[in-house]
Amino acid sequence: MAIKGGRKAVCIYAMCMLIFLPFMAQCITGGEDGGAPVTADPSLNEVHVAYFHETKRCEACIHMETWSYLVLQSYFEGDDIRFFSYNLENPSSSDAVELYDAYYTSLYVNSIYDGAHHIEEFSDGWLLSGDKEAFMSSFKEFVQRHIDDMERSS
């Protein structure tokens, strides 16, 4: 049994996401693609979430960016957490690509403390990209673990 208007709704949703996400990424990152500091300031104690993507993105890629940002807004607002979105195909992202060793669509959490980057890939992102609740729960725990590690070092 087909859902009446289902294909049209999916097309409208996809078009809205294609229009909305670039603007959302600009607001999140402060404009240009990238922009995260790639050197570790010894006095810095914060967490960076870095999402790397290609210009053309599938639904799973869009979910990873949208849901990871939603986790930060929903559970970690006010904490020292910054979100960055990098286009792997943009030359201005090359420093971040090198720092994170990111050469494919991926999501990383970087706890910066003691003058060093403590970077870990959220490898469950792909597995959970079809289940919003599972993704958000797992990513929330992942970020919290990095925050806890940073706070224990202080």
GROMACS .gro file of C-alpha atoms in nm, residues 53-128:
model
   76
   53HIS     CA    1   3.168   1.595   0.478
   54GLU     CA    2   3.192   1.606   0.103
   55THR     CA    3   3.001   1.854  -0.111
   56LYS     CA    4   2.741   1.596  -0.214
   57ARG     CA    5   2.583   1.433   0.089
   58CYS     CA    6   2.349   1.142   0.143
   59GLU     CA    7   2.069   1.126   0.398
   60ALA     CA    8   2.292   0.949   0.653
   61CYS     CA    9   2.552   1.226   0.625
   62ILE     CA   10   2.291   1.493   0.681
   63HIS     CA   11   2.155   1.302   0.982
   64MET     CA   12   2.500   1.281   1.140
   65GLU     CA   13   2.551   1.657   1.117
   66THR     CA   14   2.200   1.755   1.218
   67TRP     CA   15   2.163   1.512   1.507
   68SER     CA   16   2.511   1.573   1.650
   69TYR     CA   17   2.443   1.947   1.655
   70LEU     CA   18   2.100   1.883   1.810
   71VAL     CA   19   2.265   1.681   2.091
   72LEU     CA   20   2.496   1.972   2.168
   73GLN     CA   21   2.209   2.220   2.174
   74SER     CA   22   1.981   1.994   2.378
   75TYR     CA   23   2.218   1.858   2.641
   76PHE     CA   24   2.535   2.067   2.650
   77GLU     CA   25   2.422   2.426   2.603
   78GLY     CA   26   2.641   2.654   2.811
   79ASP     CA   27   2.931   2.409   2.823
   80ASP     CA   28   3.259   2.489   2.650
   81ILE     CA   29   3.170   2.297   2.335
   82ARG     CA   30   3.211   2.427   1.981
   83PHE     CA   31   3.075   2.268   1.665
   84PHE     CA   32   3.256   2.286   1.332
   85SER     CA   33   3.152   2.160   0.991
   86TYR     CA   34   3.424   2.108   0.731
   87ASN     CA   35   3.385   2.037   0.362
   88LEU     CA   36   3.661   1.790   0.277
   89GLU     CA   37   3.673   1.927  -0.077
   90ASN     CA   38   3.735   2.284   0.036
   91PRO     CA   39   4.107   2.375   0.047
   92SER     CA   40   4.045   2.597   0.352
   93SER     CA   41   3.967   2.280   0.550
   94SER     CA   42   4.308   2.123   0.488
   95ASP     CA   43   4.456   2.207   0.831
   96ALA     CA   44   4.159   2.054   1.012
   97VAL     CA   45   4.159   1.752   0.779
   98GLU     CA   46   4.523   1.694   0.867
   99LEU     CA   47   4.474   1.748   1.241
  100TYR     CA   48   4.183   1.504   1.261
  101ASP     CA   49   4.322   1.270   0.994
  102ALA     CA   50   3.978   1.292   0.833
  103TYR     CA   51   3.961   1.183   0.472
  104TYR     CA   52   3.597   1.071   0.448
  105THR     CA   53   3.264   1.178   0.596
  106SER     CA   54   3.314   1.145   0.969
  107LEU     CA   55   3.239   1.292   1.310
  108TYR     CA   56   3.502   1.359   1.578
  109VAL     CA   57   3.513   1.486   1.933
  110ASN     CA   58   3.828   1.668   2.037
  111SER     CA   59   3.885   1.739   2.406
  112ILE     CA   60   4.146   2.012   2.430
  113TYR     CA   61   4.324   2.030   2.763
  114ASP     CA   62   4.676   2.019   2.905
  115GLY     CA   63   4.797   2.187   2.585
  116ALA     CA   64   4.702   1.888   2.368
  117HIS     CA   65   4.427   1.763   2.140
  118HIS     CA   66   4.256   1.442   2.252
  119ILE     CA   67   4.074   1.338   1.934
  120GLU     CA   68   3.842   1.042   1.890
  121GLU     CA   69   3.618   0.950   1.600
  122PHE     CA   70   3.254   0.874   1.674
  123SER     CA   71   3.264   0.556   1.471
  124ASP     CA   72   2.907   0.454   1.561
  125GLY     CA   73   2.776   0.747   1.358
  126TRP     CA   74   2.733   0.545   1.042
  127LEU     CA   75   2.573   0.249   1.218
  128LEU     CA   76   2.322   0.469   1.399
   0.00000   0.00000   0.00000
